[in-house]
Tab-separated table of N, CA and C in Angstrom:
chain	number	residue	atom	x	y	z
A	1	GLU	N	18.891	-86.562	-164.923
A	1	GLU	CA	20.155	-87.296	-164.862
A	1	GLU	C	20.045	-88.521	-165.762
A	2	ARG	N	21.019	-88.687	-166.624
A	2	ARG	CA	21.071	-89.876	-167.474
A	2	ARG	C	21.809	-90.981	-166.748
A	3	LYS	N	21.393	-92.217	-166.975
A	3	LYS	CA	22.000	-93.361	-166.295
A	3	LYS	C	23.468	-93.544	-166.663
A	4	SER	N	23.881	-93.096	-167.859
A	4	SER	CA	25.261	-93.283	-168.281
A	4	SER	C	26.207	-92.287	-167.603
A	5	GLN	N	25.660	-91.264	-166.995
A	5	GLN	CA	26.490	-90.272	-166.331
A	5	GLN	C	26.989	-90.765	-164.978
A	6	LYS	N	28.220	-90.386	-164.670
A	6	LYS	CA	28.777	-90.634	-163.345
A	6	LYS	C	28.452	-89.416	-162.495
A	7	ASN	N	28.130	-89.642	-161.232
A	7	ASN	CA	27.833	-88.543	-160.321
A	7	ASN	C	29.079	-88.172	-159.522
A	8	VAL	N	29.310	-86.865	-159.394
A	8	VAL	CA	30.426	-86.346	-158.606
A	8	VAL	C	29.900	-85.194	-157.768
A	9	PHE	N	30.170	-85.256	-156.464
A	9	PHE	CA	29.830	-84.136	-155.593
A	9	PHE	C	30.815	-83.002	-155.849
A	10	THR	N	30.355	-81.763	-155.742
A	10	THR	CA	31.264	-80.627	-155.847
A	10	THR	C	31.247	-79.824	-154.554
A	11	LEU	N	32.412	-79.251	-154.262
A	11	LEU	CA	32.637	-78.509	-153.020
A	11	LEU	C	33.220	-77.142	-153.352
A	12	GLY	N	32.468	-76.337	-154.064
A	12	GLY	CA	32.969	-75.026	-154.472
A	12	GLY	C	33.662	-75.104	-155.820
A	13	GLU	N	34.051	-73.924	-156.334
A	13	GLU	CA	34.647	-73.859	-157.669
A	13	GLU	C	35.866	-72.966	-157.701
A	14	ASN	N	36.754	-73.270	-158.636
A	14	ASN	CA	37.816	-72.393	-159.072
A	14	ASN	C	37.989	-72.660	-160.564
A	15	GLU	N	39.023	-72.130	-161.170
A	15	GLU	CA	39.159	-72.267	-162.624
A	15	GLU	C	39.300	-73.728	-163.074
A	16	LEU	N	40.041	-74.520	-162.340
A	16	LEU	CA	40.221	-75.919	-162.729
A	16	LEU	C	38.920	-76.705	-162.596
A	17	VAL	N	38.195	-76.492	-161.521
A	17	VAL	CA	36.909	-77.170	-161.338
A	17	VAL	C	35.944	-76.756	-162.446
A	18	LYS	N	35.910	-75.465	-162.786
A	18	LYS	CA	35.049	-74.991	-163.882
A	18	LYS	C	35.411	-75.671	-165.196
A	19	GLU	N	36.713	-75.808	-165.447
A	19	GLU	CA	37.157	-76.443	-166.688
A	19	GLU	C	36.785	-77.921	-166.722
A	20	ILE	N	36.983	-78.604	-165.610
A	20	ILE	CA	36.599	-80.020	-165.532
A	20	ILE	C	35.100	-80.164	-165.773
A	21	LYS	N	34.314	-79.296	-165.173
A	21	LYS	CA	32.864	-79.346	-165.363
A	21	LYS	C	32.483	-79.047	-166.817
A	22	PHE	N	33.127	-78.053	-167.414
A	22	PHE	CA	32.813	-77.667	-168.791
A	22	PHE	C	33.080	-78.815	-169.769
A	23	TYR	N	34.240	-79.454	-169.659
A	23	TYR	CA	34.613	-80.491	-170.609
A	23	TYR	C	33.987	-81.853	-170.315
A	24	ASN	N	33.364	-81.999	-169.165
A	24	ASN	CA	32.796	-83.296	-168.790
A	24	ASN	C	31.301	-83.249	-168.486
A	25	LYS	N	30.637	-82.173	-168.860
A	25	LYS	CA	29.230	-82.016	-168.480
A	25	LYS	C	28.309	-83.078	-169.086
A	26	LYS	N	28.697	-83.688	-170.181
A	26	LYS	CA	27.866	-84.749	-170.759
A	26	LYS	C	28.106	-86.094	-170.083
A	27	ALA	N	29.317	-86.286	-169.542
A	27	ALA	CA	29.668	-87.578	-168.949
A	27	ALA	C	29.480	-87.605	-167.436
A	28	ILE	N	29.472	-86.416	-166.820
A	28	ILE	CA	29.423	-86.352	-165.353
A	28	ILE	C	28.290	-85.442	-164.901
A	29	ASN	N	27.538	-85.910	-163.937
A	29	ASN	CA	26.505	-85.110	-163.285
A	29	ASN	C	27.121	-84.542	-162.006
A	30	PHE	N	27.302	-83.220	-161.956
A	30	PHE	CA	27.918	-82.572	-160.801
A	30	PHE	C	26.853	-82.140	-159.804
A	31	ILE	N	27.017	-82.533	-158.550
A	31	ILE	CA	26.044	-82.256	-157.495
A	31	ILE	C	26.719	-81.405	-156.420
A	32	GLU	N	26.333	-80.141	-156.333
A	32	GLU	CA	26.944	-79.215	-155.366
A	32	GLU	C	26.416	-79.510	-153.957
A	33	ILE	N	27.337	-79.803	-153.041
A	33	ILE	CA	26.945	-80.115	-151.663
A	33	ILE	C	27.609	-79.200	-150.641
A	34	ASN	N	28.519	-78.345	-151.089
A	34	ASN	CA	29.281	-77.487	-150.192
A	34	ASN	C	28.387	-76.605	-149.328
A	35	VAL	N	27.407	-75.980	-149.943
A	35	VAL	CA	26.520	-75.064	-149.215
A	35	VAL	C	25.717	-75.814	-148.155
A	36	LEU	N	25.234	-77.000	-148.495
A	36	LEU	CA	24.469	-77.802	-147.537
A	36	LEU	C	25.306	-78.145	-146.310
A	37	LEU	N	26.554	-78.543	-146.549
A	37	LEU	CA	27.432	-78.925	-145.444
A	37	LEU	C	27.848	-77.718	-144.610
A	38	LYS	N	28.129	-76.609	-145.267
A	38	LYS	CA	28.497	-75.393	-144.533
A	38	LYS	C	27.329	-74.895	-143.683
A	39	ASP	N	26.109	-75.019	-144.199
A	39	ASP	CA	24.931	-74.621	-143.417
A	39	ASP	C	24.824	-75.443	-142.136
A	40	ILE	N	25.071	-76.731	-142.236
A	40	ILE	CA	25.037	-77.574	-141.033
A	40	ILE	C	26.066	-77.084	-140.035
A	41	TYR	N	27.287	-76.873	-140.493
A	41	TYR	CA	28.364	-76.436	-139.598
A	41	TYR	C	28.024	-75.088	-138.948
A	42	ILE	N	27.604	-74.137	-139.762
A	42	ILE	CA	27.312	-72.784	-139.261
A	42	ILE	C	26.169	-72.807	-138.250
A	43	ASN	N	25.167	-73.634	-138.500
A	43	ASN	CA	23.993	-73.663	-137.624
A	43	ASN	C	24.110	-74.633	-136.452
A	44	THR	N	25.255	-75.278	-136.315
A	44	THR	CA	25.482	-76.191	-135.194
A	44	THR	C	25.834	-75.388	-133.949
A	45	ASP	N	25.174	-75.718	-132.845
A	45	ASP	CA	25.496	-75.054	-131.579
A	45	ASP	C	26.903	-75.422	-131.145
A	46	ALA	N	27.575	-74.445	-130.588
A	46	ALA	CA	28.926	-74.678	-130.064
A	46	ALA	C	28.865	-74.634	-128.547
A	47	ASN	N	28.676	-75.774	-127.943
A	47	ASN	CA	28.648	-75.865	-126.494
A	47	ASN	C	30.080	-76.078	-126.001
A	48	TYR	N	30.857	-75.001	-126.088
A	48	TYR	CA	32.277	-75.114	-125.783
A	48	TYR	C	32.565	-75.369	-124.315
A	49	LYS	N	31.613	-75.143	-123.452
A	49	LYS	CA	31.853	-75.273	-122.008
A	49	LYS	C	32.204	-76.699	-121.598
A	50	GLU	N	31.764	-77.683	-122.373
A	50	GLU	CA	32.094	-79.063	-122.017
A	50	GLU	C	33.560	-79.391	-122.273
A	51	TYR	N	34.251	-78.567	-123.064
A	51	TYR	CA	35.656	-78.813	-123.386
A	51	TYR	C	36.618	-77.864	-122.670
A	52	ILE	N	36.090	-76.792	-122.098
A	52	ILE	CA	36.930	-75.698	-121.614
A	52	ILE	C	37.947	-76.122	-120.560
A	53	ASN	N	37.575	-76.963	-119.616
A	53	ASN	CA	38.509	-77.332	-118.551
A	53	ASN	C	39.697	-78.141	-119.077
A	54	ILE	N	39.414	-79.104	-119.939
A	54	ILE	CA	40.494	-79.916	-120.515
A	54	ILE	C	41.400	-79.053	-121.382
A	55	VAL	N	40.798	-78.261	-122.242
A	55	VAL	CA	41.585	-77.411	-123.140
A	55	VAL	C	42.392	-76.393	-122.346
A	56	ASN	N	41.784	-75.789	-121.334
A	56	ASN	CA	42.481	-74.777	-120.541
A	56	ASN	C	43.703	-75.368	-119.833
A	57	SER	N	43.603	-76.581	-119.325
A	57	SER	CA	44.757	-77.193	-118.661
A	57	SER	C	45.898	-77.420	-119.653
A	58	VAL	N	45.577	-77.792	-120.891
A	58	VAL	CA	46.608	-77.983	-121.912
A	58	VAL	C	47.223	-76.640	-122.307
A	59	VAL	N	46.380	-75.638	-122.496
A	59	VAL	CA	46.872	-74.304	-122.884
A	59	VAL	C	47.792	-73.745	-121.800
A	60	ILE	N	47.381	-73.851	-120.547
A	60	ILE	CA	48.217	-73.358	-119.442
A	60	ILE	C	49.561	-74.067	-119.451
A	61	GLN	N	49.541	-75.365	-119.634
A	61	GLN	CA	50.777	-76.148	-119.664
A	61	GLN	C	51.686	-75.702	-120.812
A	62	LYS	N	51.099	-75.488	-121.997
A	62	LYS	CA	51.899	-75.129	-123.173
A	62	LYS	C	52.457	-73.710	-123.084
A	63	PHE	N	51.695	-72.784	-122.522
A	63	PHE	CA	52.122	-71.385	-122.471
A	63	PHE	C	52.866	-71.017	-121.195
A	64	ASP	N	52.866	-71.885	-120.222
A	64	ASP	CA	53.429	-71.549	-118.914
A	64	ASP	C	54.875	-71.064	-119.006
A	65	GLY	N	55.717	-71.809	-119.681
A	65	GLY	CA	57.120	-71.429	-119.782
A	65	GLY	C	57.321	-70.125	-120.525
A	66	ILE	N	56.568	-69.926	-121.586
A	66	ILE	CA	56.680	-68.696	-122.375
A	66	ILE	C	56.247	-67.492	-121.545
A	67	LEU	N	55.121	-67.614	-120.867
A	67	LEU	CA	54.604	-66.491	-120.087
A	67	LEU	C	55.484	-66.202	-118.873
A	68	GLU	N	56.051	-67.230	-118.286
A	68	GLU	CA	56.971	-67.040	-117.157
A	68	GLU	C	58.225	-66.297	-117.596
A	69	LYS	N	58.693	-66.638	-118.778
A	69	LYS	CA	59.906	-66.015	-119.318
A	69	LYS	C	59.774	-64.499	-119.383
A	70	TYR	N	58.577	-64.037	-119.719
A	70	TYR	CA	58.348	-62.597	-119.853
A	70	TYR	C	57.764	-61.974	-118.582
A	71	LYS	N	57.746	-62.750	-117.514
A	71	LYS	CA	57.320	-62.280	-116.189
A	71	LYS	C	55.931	-61.627	-116.213
A	72	ILE	N	55.015	-62.305	-116.897
A	72	ILE	CA	53.625	-61.835	-116.961
A	72	ILE	C	52.933	-62.245	-115.669
A	73	ASN	N	52.185	-61.308	-115.079
A	73	ASN	CA	51.554	-61.608	-113.789
A	73	ASN	C	50.476	-62.677	-113.929
A	74	ASP	N	50.138	-63.308	-112.828
A	74	ASP	CA	49.241	-64.465	-112.830
A	74	ASP	C	47.842	-64.148	-113.357
A	75	ASP	N	47.297	-62.986	-113.017
A	75	ASP	CA	45.954	-62.629	-113.496
A	75	ASP	C	45.922	-62.504	-115.012
A	76	LEU	N	46.919	-61.844	-115.561
A	76	LEU	CA	46.992	-61.689	-117.013
A	76	LEU	C	47.221	-63.045	-117.688
A	77	LYS	N	48.066	-63.854	-117.094
A	77	LYS	CA	48.337	-65.190	-117.632
A	77	LYS	C	47.058	-66.030	-117.652
A	78	ARG	N	46.307	-66.020	-116.548
A	78	ARG	CA	45.042	-66.786	-116.500
A	78	ARG	C	44.054	-66.280	-117.545
A	79	SER	N	43.954	-64.961	-117.680
A	79	SER	CA	43.021	-64.369	-118.654
A	79	SER	C	43.417	-64.735	-120.079
A	80	PHE	N	44.690	-64.611	-120.377
A	80	PHE	CA	45.193	-64.953	-121.705
A	80	PHE	C	44.886	-66.417	-122.028
A	81	CYS	N	45.226	-67.304	-121.119
A	81	CYS	CA	45.007	-68.739	-121.334
A	81	CYS	C	43.518	-69.062	-121.457
A	82	LEU	N	42.681	-68.371	-120.708
A	82	LEU	CA	41.244	-68.609	-120.781
A	82	LEU	C	40.675	-68.171	-122.132
A	83	ILE	N	41.139	-67.042	-122.640
A	83	ILE	CA	40.675	-66.569	-123.955
A	83	ILE	C	41.072	-67.568	-125.037
A	84	ILE	N	42.326	-67.988	-125.038
A	84	ILE	CA	42.789	-68.980	-126.020
A	84	ILE	C	41.996	-70.280	-125.864
A	85	SER	N	41.766	-70.691	-124.642
A	85	SER	CA	41.025	-71.934	-124.372
A	85	SER	C	39.600	-71.856	-124.879
A	86	LYS	N	38.954	-70.706	-124.694
A	86	LYS	CA	37.580	-70.549	-125.193
A	86	LYS	C	37.544	-70.624	-126.712
A	87	MET	N	38.515	-69.995	-127.354
A	87	MET	CA	38.557	-70.033	-128.819
A	87	MET	C	38.750	-71.455	-129.323
A	88	LEU	N	39.675	-72.168	-128.727
A	88	LEU	CA	39.929	-73.557	-129.133
A	88	LEU	C	38.745	-74.465	-128.808
A	89	SER	N	38.158	-74.278	-127.642
A	89	SER	CA	37.008	-75.092	-127.237
A	89	SER	C	35.826	-74.877	-128.173
A	90	TYR	N	35.635	-73.651	-128.608
A	90	TYR	CA	34.570	-73.331	-129.557
A	90	TYR	C	34.792	-74.114	-130.861
A	91	GLN	N	36.030	-74.083	-131.374
A	91	GLN	CA	36.335	-74.790	-132.622
A	91	GLN	C	36.167	-76.305	-132.471
A	92	ILE	N	36.635	-76.844	-131.365
A	92	ILE	CA	36.482	-78.285	-131.111
A	92	ILE	C	35.004	-78.650	-131.048
A	93	SER	N	34.231	-77.849	-130.348
A	93	SER	CA	32.798	-78.100	-130.197
A	93	SER	C	32.084	-78.074	-131.549
A	94	LYS	N	32.380	-77.079	-132.382
A	94	LYS	CA	31.763	-77.005	-133.710
A	94	LYS	C	32.134	-78.237	-134.545
A	95	LEU	N	33.388	-78.632	-134.465
A	95	LEU	CA	33.859	-79.793	-135.218
A	95	LEU	C	33.133	-81.060	-134.781
A	96	VAL	N	33.083	-81.292	-133.487
A	96	VAL	CA	32.458	-82.508	-132.951
A	96	VAL	C	30.941	-82.485	-133.136
A	97	ASN	N	30.305	-81.370	-132.801
A	97	ASN	CA	28.844	-81.306	-132.807
A	97	ASN	C	28.228	-81.290	-134.209
A	98	SER	N	28.991	-80.914	-135.217
A	98	SER	CA	28.444	-80.892	-136.581
A	98	SER	C	28.552	-82.251	-137.280
A	99	GLN	N	29.361	-83.160	-136.745
A	99	GLN	CA	29.655	-84.404	-137.451
A	99	GLN	C	28.453	-85.314	-137.657
A	100	ILE	N	27.591	-85.463	-136.686
A	100	ILE	CA	26.455	-86.395	-136.834
A	100	ILE	C	25.548	-85.967	-137.976
A	101	ALA	N	25.183	-84.687	-138.004
A	101	ALA	CA	24.293	-84.198	-139.063
A	101	ALA	C	24.973	-84.245	-140.431
A	102	MET	N	26.261	-83.891	-140.479
A	102	MET	CA	26.985	-83.961	-141.757
A	102	MET	C	27.108	-85.402	-142.236
A	103	ASN	N	27.452	-86.306	-141.332
A	103	ASN	CA	27.566	-87.718	-141.700
A	103	ASN	C	26.260	-88.247	-142.266
A	104	GLU	N	25.159	-87.890	-141.641
A	104	GLU	CA	23.841	-88.353	-142.094
A	104	GLU	C	23.504	-87.790	-143.476
A	105	LEU	N	23.793	-86.509	-143.684
A	105	LEU	CA	23.526	-85.899	-144.987
A	105	LEU	C	24.345	-86.578	-146.082
A	106	ILE	N	25.638	-86.749	-145.847
A	106	ILE	CA	26.498	-87.396	-146.849
A	106	ILE	C	26.034	-88.825	-147.113
A	107	LYS	N	25.695	-89.542	-146.067
A	107	LYS	CA	25.208	-90.921	-146.230
A	107	LYS	C	23.989	-90.945	-147.143
A	108	ASN	N	23.013	-90.061	-146.878
A	108	ASN	CA	21.796	-90.017	-147.687
A	108	ASN	C	22.071	-89.600	-149.131
A	109	LEU	N	22.924	-88.584	-149.311
A	109	LEU	CA	23.256	-88.134	-150.664
A	109	LEU	C	24.029	-89.212	-151.424
A	110	ARG	N	24.912	-89.886	-150.728
A	110	ARG	CA	25.700	-90.951	-151.367
A	110	ARG	C	24.774	-92.075	-151.838
A	111	GLU	N	23.799	-92.436	-151.011
A	111	GLU	CA	22.835	-93.469	-151.406
A	111	GLU	C	21.963	-92.996	-152.557
A	112	GLN	N	21.526	-91.744	-152.504
A	112	GLN	CA	20.648	-91.195	-153.536
A	112	GLN	C	21.337	-91.126	-154.901
A	113	TYR	N	22.598	-90.709	-154.917
A	113	TYR	CA	23.304	-90.480	-156.181
A	113	TYR	C	24.347	-91.536	-156.533
A	114	SER	N	24.536	-92.539	-155.697
A	114	SER	CA	25.581	-93.556	-155.920
A	114	SER	C	26.920	-92.881	-156.238
A	115	CYS	N	27.293	-91.957	-155.379
A	115	CYS	CA	28.467	-91.125	-155.614
A	115	CYS	C	29.546	-91.430	-154.584
A	116	ASN	N	30.795	-91.553	-155.075
A	116	ASN	CA	31.897	-91.812	-154.158
A	116	ASN	C	33.090	-90.880	-154.355
A	117	THR	N	32.862	-89.748	-155.061
A	117	THR	CA	33.919	-88.783	-155.319
A	117	THR	C	33.393	-87.370	-155.119
A	118	ALA	N	34.254	-86.519	-154.523
A	118	ALA	CA	33.930	-85.101	-154.366
A	118	ALA	C	35.073	-84.291	-154.960
A	119	LEU	N	34.733	-83.282	-155.741
A	119	LEU	CA	35.700	-82.405	-156.395
A	119	LEU	C	35.484	-80.999	-155.877
A	120	GLY	N	36.559	-80.347	-155.446
A	120	GLY	CA	36.364	-79.009	-154.903
A	120	GLY	C	37.561	-78.112	-154.989
A	121	ASN	N	37.332	-76.920	-154.489
A	121	ASN	CA	38.295	-75.839	-154.508
A	121	ASN	C	39.238	-75.886	-153.321
A	122	GLY	N	39.059	-76.781	-152.434
A	122	GLY	CA	39.869	-76.842	-151.228
A	122	GLY	C	38.988	-76.702	-150.008
A	123	LEU	N	39.290	-77.465	-149.012
A	123	LEU	CA	38.525	-77.453	-147.766
A	123	LEU	C	39.441	-76.873	-146.693
A	124	PHE	N	39.165	-75.649	-146.297
A	124	PHE	CA	40.080	-74.918	-145.433
A	124	PHE	C	39.526	-74.743	-144.025
A	125	GLY	N	40.414	-74.679	-143.070
A	125	GLY	CA	40.057	-74.371	-141.694
A	125	GLY	C	39.257	-75.467	-141.033
A	126	ASN	N	38.670	-75.114	-139.910
A	126	ASN	CA	37.907	-76.069	-139.115
A	126	ASN	C	36.702	-76.616	-139.882
A	127	ILE	N	36.025	-75.742	-140.607
A	127	ILE	CA	34.851	-76.182	-141.371
A	127	ILE	C	35.266	-77.172	-142.464
A	128	GLY	N	36.414	-76.947	-143.081
A	128	GLY	CA	36.926	-77.866	-144.086
A	128	GLY	C	37.265	-79.225	-143.500
A	129	VAL	N	37.847	-79.225	-142.308
A	129	VAL	CA	38.159	-80.481	-141.625
A	129	VAL	C	36.870	-81.228	-141.305
A	130	ALA	N	35.842	-80.518	-140.846
A	130	ALA	CA	34.555	-81.150	-140.528
A	130	ALA	C	33.938	-81.781	-141.783
A	131	ILE	N	33.948	-81.058	-142.889
A	131	ILE	CA	33.396	-81.575	-144.140
A	131	ILE	C	34.195	-82.791	-144.607
A	132	TYR	N	35.507	-82.671	-144.592
A	132	TYR	CA	36.356	-83.790	-145.029
A	132	TYR	C	36.122	-85.029	-144.162
A	133	ASN	N	36.066	-84.850	-142.859
A	133	ASN	CA	35.846	-85.993	-141.965
A	133	ASN	C	34.550	-86.724	-142.303
A	134	SER	N	33.496	-85.971	-142.608
A	134	SER	CA	32.212	-86.596	-142.954
A	134	SER	C	32.272	-87.318	-144.293
A	135	LEU	N	32.981	-86.748	-145.241
A	135	LEU	CA	33.129	-87.411	-146.537
A	135	LEU	C	33.906	-88.717	-146.379
A	136	VAL	N	34.997	-88.675	-145.635
A	136	VAL	CA	35.803	-89.880	-145.402
A	136	VAL	C	34.994	-90.937	-144.662
A	137	LYS	N	34.245	-90.520	-143.659
A	137	LYS	CA	33.408	-91.444	-142.878
A	137	LYS	C	32.450	-92.205	-143.792
A	138	ASN	N	32.033	-91.556	-144.877
A	138	ASN	CA	31.095	-92.157	-145.820
A	138	ASN	C	31.773	-92.673	-147.091
A	139	ASN	N	33.096	-92.900	-147.011
A	139	ASN	CA	33.860	-93.477	-148.118
A	139	ASN	C	33.781	-92.686	-149.415
A	140	VAL	N	33.812	-91.359	-149.299
A	140	VAL	CA	33.850	-90.483	-150.461
A	140	VAL	C	35.280	-89.948	-150.589
A	141	LYS	N	35.907	-90.172	-151.740
A	141	LYS	CA	37.255	-89.656	-151.996
A	141	LYS	C	37.164	-88.176	-152.366
A	142	VAL	N	38.082	-87.388	-151.834
A	142	VAL	CA	38.065	-85.939	-152.037
A	142	VAL	C	39.237	-85.535	-152.931
A	143	VAL	N	38.899	-84.832	-154.024
A	143	VAL	CA	39.889	-84.303	-154.952
A	143	VAL	C	39.785	-82.779	-154.876
A	144	CYS	N	40.864	-82.122	-154.448
A	144	CYS	CA	40.870	-80.660	-154.362
A	144	CYS	C	41.792	-80.091	-155.427
A	145	ALA	N	41.385	-78.980	-155.979
A	145	ALA	CA	42.167	-78.294	-157.001
A	145	ALA	C	42.620	-76.956	-156.445
A	146	GLU	N	43.869	-76.622	-156.680
A	146	GLU	CA	44.360	-75.330	-156.226
A	146	GLU	C	45.228	-74.716	-157.303
A	147	HIS	N	45.351	-73.416	-157.239
A	147	HIS	CA	46.145	-72.684	-158.208
A	147	HIS	C	47.604	-72.690	-157.787
A	148	GLY	N	48.437	-73.359	-158.545
A	148	GLY	CA	49.873	-73.312	-158.350
A	148	GLY	C	50.408	-74.213	-157.275
A	149	LEU	N	51.240	-75.140	-157.653
A	149	LEU	CA	51.827	-76.073	-156.711
A	149	LEU	C	52.700	-75.363	-155.694
A	150	THR	N	53.577	-74.486	-156.145
A	150	THR	CA	54.490	-73.838	-155.199
A	150	THR	C	53.760	-72.870	-154.284
A	151	THR	N	52.711	-72.247	-154.775
A	151	THR	CA	51.920	-71.368	-153.922
A	151	THR	C	51.324	-72.156	-152.771
A	152	GLY	N	50.748	-73.294	-153.091
A	152	GLY	CA	50.131	-74.119	-152.061
A	152	GLY	C	51.130	-74.666	-151.068
A	153	LEU	N	52.248	-75.153	-151.569
A	153	LEU	CA	53.239	-75.740	-150.672
A	153	LEU	C	53.892	-74.708	-149.768
A	154	SER	N	54.049	-73.490	-150.267
A	154	SER	CA	54.731	-72.477	-149.469
A	154	SER	C	53.947	-72.099	-148.228
A	155	LYS	N	52.637	-72.241	-148.261
A	155	LYS	CA	51.856	-71.870	-147.079
A	155	LYS	C	51.759	-73.007	-146.065
A	156	TYR	N	52.275	-74.191	-146.434
A	156	TYR	CA	52.195	-75.308	-145.510
A	156	TYR	C	53.412	-75.336	-144.600
A	157	SER	N	53.142	-75.280	-143.351
A	157	SER	CA	54.197	-75.469	-142.368
A	157	SER	C	53.616	-76.389	-141.316
A	158	LYS	N	54.409	-76.757	-140.352
A	158	LYS	CA	53.903	-77.655	-139.318
A	158	LYS	C	52.736	-77.027	-138.560
A	159	ASP	N	52.629	-75.687	-138.599
A	159	ASP	CA	51.543	-75.012	-137.893
A	159	ASP	C	50.216	-75.074	-138.633
A	160	THR	N	50.258	-75.172	-139.959
A	160	THR	CA	49.017	-75.093	-140.737
A	160	THR	C	48.712	-76.341	-141.548
A	161	ILE	N	49.552	-77.340	-141.534
A	161	ILE	CA	49.371	-78.492	-142.412
A	161	ILE	C	48.061	-79.244	-142.153
A	162	ASN	N	47.521	-79.160	-140.940
A	162	ASN	CA	46.255	-79.837	-140.644
A	162	ASN	C	45.033	-79.029	-141.035
A	163	LEU	N	45.220	-77.856	-141.636
A	163	LEU	CA	44.099	-77.002	-141.988
A	163	LEU	C	43.928	-76.813	-143.489
A	164	TYR	N	44.818	-77.347	-144.300
A	164	TYR	CA	44.751	-77.138	-145.735
A	164	TYR	C	44.736	-78.464	-146.470
A	165	GLU	N	44.855	-78.428	-147.794
A	165	GLU	CA	44.642	-79.608	-148.619
A	165	GLU	C	45.369	-80.879	-148.194
A	166	PRO	N	46.601	-80.829	-147.703
A	166	PRO	CA	47.201	-82.114	-147.310
A	166	PRO	C	46.384	-82.842	-146.248
A	167	ARG	N	45.643	-82.109	-145.436
A	167	ARG	CA	44.804	-82.711	-144.388
A	167	ARG	C	43.395	-82.988	-144.880
A	168	THR	N	42.932	-82.226	-145.868
A	168	THR	CA	41.528	-82.304	-146.253
A	168	THR	C	41.325	-82.713	-147.717
A	169	ALA	N	42.234	-83.507	-148.239
A	169	ALA	CA	42.071	-84.026	-149.600
A	169	ALA	C	42.770	-85.372	-149.707
A	170	ASP	N	42.185	-86.232	-150.511
A	170	ASP	CA	42.835	-87.499	-150.820
A	170	ASP	C	43.743	-87.330	-152.033
A	171	TYR	N	43.359	-86.417	-152.932
A	171	TYR	CA	44.137	-86.108	-154.123
A	171	TYR	C	44.115	-84.599	-154.316
A	172	ILE	N	45.237	-84.048	-154.792
A	172	ILE	CA	45.321	-82.609	-155.057
A	172	ILE	C	45.713	-82.411	-156.522
A	173	LEU	N	44.915	-81.603	-157.222
A	173	LEU	CA	45.233	-81.198	-158.596
A	173	LEU	C	45.722	-79.756	-158.535
A	174	THR	N	46.800	-79.452	-159.251
A	174	THR	CA	47.285	-78.081	-159.282
A	174	THR	C	47.303	-77.587	-160.717
A	175	TYR	N	47.228	-76.287	-160.871
A	175	TYR	CA	47.220	-75.695	-162.201
A	175	TYR	C	47.781	-74.287	-162.127
A	176	ASN	N	48.222	-73.794	-163.270
A	176	ASN	CA	48.646	-72.401	-163.430
A	176	ASN	C	47.864	-71.817	-164.587
A	177	LEU	N	47.408	-70.602	-164.408
A	177	LEU	CA	46.657	-69.927	-165.478
A	177	LEU	C	47.594	-69.225	-166.433
């Protein structure tokens, strides 16, 4: 690494990220951290049982009117709500339990490379939220690149807006091939 180079973390690639890397390889040292962070998330235990009671009470409350409308019997309703609650509790647990290790890794990498920017292909789903939260906690700005502005916007609705770039990026670059 040359001292004149700026360091930028990378979080996966697409055509725009490849182009940015190609035209800036002499001025910028790109440090891939996506795999390291995903490994932490994947290998984090999901002790969902600590969240199940709280989540289940919310799920029952939210689905109660819908399930009553269709006259679903109580056993089926409880089973349905429990399955949804376990799925949500698992995701919450992975998100919460991975944060300490991710925060520590980002802190150490940020100190090692004097880096305050991450460039990536997009941070999607629960794992993307976990990665983004750790980057923000360590004052790293996230720039995500996606193919096509209208393509990206069309998939955003109130149901998914917390899982895609508007939730997991500080800046969004768009491009068309």
